[in-house]
Amino acid sequence: MAVTEQALPERTAEPTGPTGPAGAEPAAGPTGAEPAAGAEAPGPAGAGVPRPDGPEGVLRRQSLRESAARTYARSLPIVPVRARGVTIEGADGRRYLDCLSGAGTLALGHNHPVVLEAVRKVLDSGAPLQVLDMATPVKDAFTTELFANLPRELADDARVQFCGPAGTDAVEAALTLVRTATGNSGLLAFSGAYHGMTTGSLDASGGAPRGRVTRLPYPQDYRCPFGEGGERGADLCARWAESLLADPKGGVPAPAGMLVEPVQGRAASSPPPTAGCAACAG
């Protein structure tokens, strides 16, 4: 999550009075002062989240209780309490612009009304929320929409595997499938890629120190590995990959498959030229 502070006018103090749960008086104090011990954190009415010592206390407890593997929290000492679209409000009352509008597959903006409506509809329907891999009307509607948006040549022979809640689960399943189907152990992936945090996915991601993965240059305009960009850069990337794979002494294990991100979005949003993905598929 890339976050930058947004300069906004100072917020008007909210009126005091018996407006809290069960008529509780909100903590008194000057505008912008930290709430008294036990006061509720900013958030939807009635959220009732205690904030005894402000955002600093939350961050301090996070550093004491969570592992040293934290990444974003180290460079973004923020305690988000509300979000809408590209704007995040911290527990300190400051507002920030989220330059990714979420993260990964959730990059639709925070609390997108269409997403919220769909979630509320399922929750209010009483539909089961855990049925393993059994069929449900919700799952059937999702699969129907998915197949309707796939290229016809792919949809005609495609099969869907619901293998877990994270994208890295799908990557691991795909790696096992292609290696089993082809009998090959090699894998093609692109520099700068990110595929997940499990073992196989990490090996295929950019920056992995080892793994049975051959790195290919990713065609893009902003940092084209050949200094060309556009269709010319995409063509050079494709020709380089073809030459590498066709060379019997190139030292590349026979690949079982290729992992392709139509848009690389881990460190930035980097779409390839129009011909980029077509060249990879070819």
XYZ file of C-alpha atoms in Angstrom:
282
model
C 0.000 0.000 0.000
C 1.635 3.226 -1.121
C 0.354 6.067 1.040
C 1.013 9.768 0.897
C -0.357 12.353 3.288
C -3.145 14.459 1.858
C -3.276 18.102 2.840
C -6.875 18.860 3.770
C -8.553 21.667 5.728
C -8.704 21.138 9.468
C -11.747 19.107 10.416
C -14.529 20.750 12.408
C -14.904 19.515 15.975
C -17.791 17.123 16.419
C -20.499 18.170 18.882
C -20.356 16.683 22.336
C -23.283 15.218 24.143
C -24.982 11.923 25.006
C -24.606 10.552 21.481
C -22.506 7.472 22.252
C -23.764 3.975 23.067
C -26.242 3.939 25.952
C -25.964 7.724 26.249
C -22.281 7.684 27.202
C -20.596 11.073 27.194
C -17.709 11.299 24.700
C -14.322 12.308 26.025
C -14.092 16.052 26.436
C -11.095 18.034 25.310
C -9.872 20.485 22.701
C -10.258 19.689 19.020
C -7.558 17.273 17.851
C -6.597 16.158 21.390
C -6.178 12.472 22.118
C -9.304 10.846 23.603
C -9.230 9.989 27.278
C -8.326 6.472 28.391
C -11.002 4.033 27.296
C -12.457 6.321 24.640
C -13.631 4.722 21.421
C -11.506 4.810 18.315
C -12.810 6.749 15.297
C -15.002 4.583 13.171
C -18.617 3.722 12.426
C -21.057 4.627 15.163
C -21.166 1.981 17.834
C -17.970 0.283 16.682
C -16.790 0.281 20.296
C -13.096 -0.291 19.546
C -11.139 0.813 22.659
C -8.210 3.141 22.173
C -6.698 3.597 25.628
C -3.493 5.318 24.522
C -3.986 6.398 20.940
C -2.382 5.173 17.720
C 1.080 5.244 19.273
C -0.003 2.535 21.701
C -1.441 0.420 18.887
C 1.810 0.652 16.932
C 3.881 -0.077 20.026
C 1.870 -3.217 20.811
C 2.150 -4.325 17.191
C 5.943 -4.124 17.361
C 5.941 -6.164 20.585
C 3.410 -8.812 19.551
C 4.019 -9.377 15.840
C 6.993 -10.938 14.095
C 9.883 -9.023 12.586
C 8.632 -10.052 9.129
C 6.410 -6.959 8.975
C 7.030 -4.930 5.835
C 4.549 -2.121 5.218
C 4.156 -1.366 8.915
C 7.854 -0.492 9.193
C 7.729 2.302 6.647
C 4.096 3.357 7.164
C 3.473 3.933 10.883
C -0.241 4.499 10.358
C -3.293 3.035 12.117
C -6.098 3.165 9.511
C -9.616 3.458 10.912
C -11.689 4.529 7.901
C -11.282 4.388 4.141
C -13.269 5.307 1.054
C -12.027 5.191 -2.498
C -8.394 6.311 -2.534
C -8.567 8.077 0.838
C -7.522 6.546 4.174
C -8.058 8.206 7.529
C -5.697 7.322 10.348
C -6.468 7.102 14.051
C -4.551 10.366 14.440
C -7.173 12.175 12.327
C -4.906 12.684 9.320
C -6.015 11.679 5.838
C -3.821 9.949 3.272
C -4.003 9.100 -0.411
C -3.535 5.396 -1.125
C -1.777 5.380 -4.473
C -2.686 1.716 -5.069
C -6.343 2.157 -4.037
C -6.104 -1.100 -2.117
C -3.764 -3.917 -3.050
C -3.502 -6.724 -5.565
C -6.893 -7.973 -6.708
C -8.607 -5.526 -4.333
C -7.371 -2.444 -6.186
C -10.908 -1.132 -6.750
C -10.669 1.493 -4.058
C -11.552 1.040 -0.409
C -15.171 0.129 0.395
C -16.286 0.242 -3.230
C -20.092 0.514 -3.156
C -20.598 -2.287 -5.690
C -18.401 -4.636 -3.648
C -20.132 -3.678 -0.382
C -23.551 -4.215 -1.922
C -22.588 -7.687 -3.159
C -21.136 -8.668 0.233
C -24.196 -7.409 2.127
C -26.502 -9.231 -0.257
C -24.805 -12.571 0.462
C -24.620 -11.969 4.215
C -28.278 -10.930 4.447
C -29.445 -13.892 2.346
C -28.473 -16.439 4.980
C -26.422 -18.370 2.434
C -23.810 -20.726 3.903
C -20.362 -19.141 4.062
C -18.364 -22.394 4.260
C -19.328 -25.377 2.118
C -15.883 -26.586 0.987
C -16.083 -27.341 -2.751
C -19.832 -28.033 -2.987
C -21.964 -26.168 -5.514
C -23.975 -23.127 -4.440
C -25.974 -20.554 -6.435
C -23.351 -17.897 -5.594
C -20.505 -20.098 -6.791
C -22.449 -21.037 -9.929
C -23.094 -17.370 -10.751
C -19.398 -16.546 -10.257
C -18.246 -19.433 -12.476
C -20.761 -18.496 -15.181
C -19.516 -14.903 -15.220
C -15.897 -16.074 -15.265
C -16.408 -18.318 -18.290
C -18.350 -15.578 -20.080
C -15.280 -13.315 -19.847
C -12.656 -15.874 -20.914
C -11.527 -16.104 -24.550
C -13.815 -18.591 -26.288
C -10.952 -20.930 -27.223
C -9.958 -21.154 -23.555
C -13.476 -21.334 -22.108
C -14.443 -24.276 -24.312
C -11.860 -26.563 -22.675
C -11.251 -24.788 -19.350
C -11.835 -26.294 -15.916
C -11.995 -24.269 -12.702
C -10.228 -25.340 -9.509
C -11.164 -23.556 -6.292
C -7.983 -24.287 -4.419
C -7.869 -21.747 -1.619
C -8.423 -18.153 -0.515
C -5.148 -16.702 -1.813
C -3.631 -16.233 -5.240
C -0.498 -18.072 -4.184
C -2.620 -21.224 -3.717
C -3.662 -21.004 -7.353
C -0.050 -20.522 -8.443
C 1.100 -23.581 -6.468
C -1.708 -25.676 -7.977
C -0.794 -24.482 -11.469
C 2.893 -25.330 -10.968
C 2.056 -28.838 -9.792
C -0.381 -29.337 -12.667
C 1.933 -28.265 -15.509
C 4.896 -30.204 -14.139
C 2.765 -33.326 -13.784
C 1.238 -32.917 -17.238
C 4.511 -32.254 -19.083
C 7.020 -34.194 -17.030
C 9.302 -31.144 -17.137
C 10.660 -29.387 -14.072
C 11.640 -26.014 -15.525
C 9.559 -22.861 -15.323
C 9.529 -19.527 -17.146
C 8.771 -16.300 -15.287
C 9.461 -12.618 -15.794
C 11.803 -10.276 -13.983
C 9.989 -8.029 -11.538
C 7.165 -10.512 -11.033
C 5.327 -11.269 -7.807
C 3.291 -14.469 -7.454
C 2.836 -15.017 -3.713
C 4.452 -15.934 -0.422
C 4.529 -19.735 -0.501
C 7.612 -21.685 -1.572
C 6.929 -22.240 -5.270
C 5.413 -18.796 -5.768
C 8.372 -17.094 -4.103
C 10.822 -19.012 -6.291
C 9.014 -17.685 -9.357
C 8.893 -14.088 -8.094
C 11.490 -11.478 -8.897
C 14.396 -11.293 -6.483
C 14.338 -14.967 -5.492
C 17.938 -16.112 -4.891
C 17.357 -19.620 -6.159
C 14.793 -21.890 -7.754
C 14.156 -23.829 -10.942
C 13.051 -20.707 -12.767
C 14.356 -19.029 -15.921
C 13.931 -15.254 -15.835
C 12.691 -13.513 -18.949
C 12.731 -9.750 -19.581
C 9.300 -8.192 -19.041
C 8.142 -5.982 -21.935
C 7.115 -2.539 -20.735
C 7.370 1.068 -21.832
C 8.693 2.735 -18.673
C 11.761 0.541 -18.030
C 12.122 -1.531 -21.171
C 15.105 -3.877 -20.661
C 16.231 -3.118 -24.220
C 15.706 0.637 -24.009
C 13.081 0.596 -26.751
C 9.591 0.295 -25.273
C 6.395 -0.070 -27.280
C 5.847 -2.808 -29.822
C 9.535 -2.826 -30.700
C 10.495 -3.573 -27.100
C 7.872 -6.337 -26.852
C 9.180 -7.915 -30.055
C 12.772 -7.889 -28.757
C 11.695 -9.510 -25.473
C 9.859 -12.240 -27.369
C 12.778 -12.872 -29.742
C 15.233 -13.046 -26.827
C 13.046 -15.657 -25.099
C 12.678 -17.691 -28.303
C 16.428 -17.669 -28.896
C 17.152 -18.730 -25.330
C 14.696 -21.634 -25.418
C 15.746 -22.801 -28.886
C 19.435 -23.024 -27.965
C 20.196 -26.622 -26.886
C 23.230 -25.309 -25.019
C 21.483 -22.364 -23.437
C 21.399 -24.076 -20.046
C 17.639 -23.685 -19.674
C 15.719 -26.707 -18.309
C 12.796 -27.773 -20.468
C 9.965 -25.584 -19.141
C 6.710 -27.048 -17.883
C 4.962 -23.688 -18.155
C 5.179 -19.923 -18.020
C 3.793 -17.579 -15.366
C 2.524 -14.325 -16.902
C 1.125 -11.243 -15.180
C -0.890 -9.224 -17.729
C -0.093 -6.208 -15.530
C 2.760 -6.274 -13.040
C 1.478 -4.530 -9.937
C 3.705 -5.400 -6.996
C 6.007 -2.396 -7.020
C 4.129 -0.372 -9.612
C 1.469 -0.799 -12.267
C 3.430 -1.876 -15.333
C 1.301 -3.010 -18.273
C 3.074 -4.442 -21.300
C 2.461 -3.044 -24.784
C -0.556 -4.460 -26.608
C 1.556 -7.073 -28.321
C 3.423 -8.025 -25.154
C 1.095 -10.725 -23.807
C 0.319 -11.976 -27.301
C 4.021 -12.443 -27.904
C 4.343 -14.366 -24.625
C 1.435 -16.601 -25.523
C 2.958 -17.267 -28.928
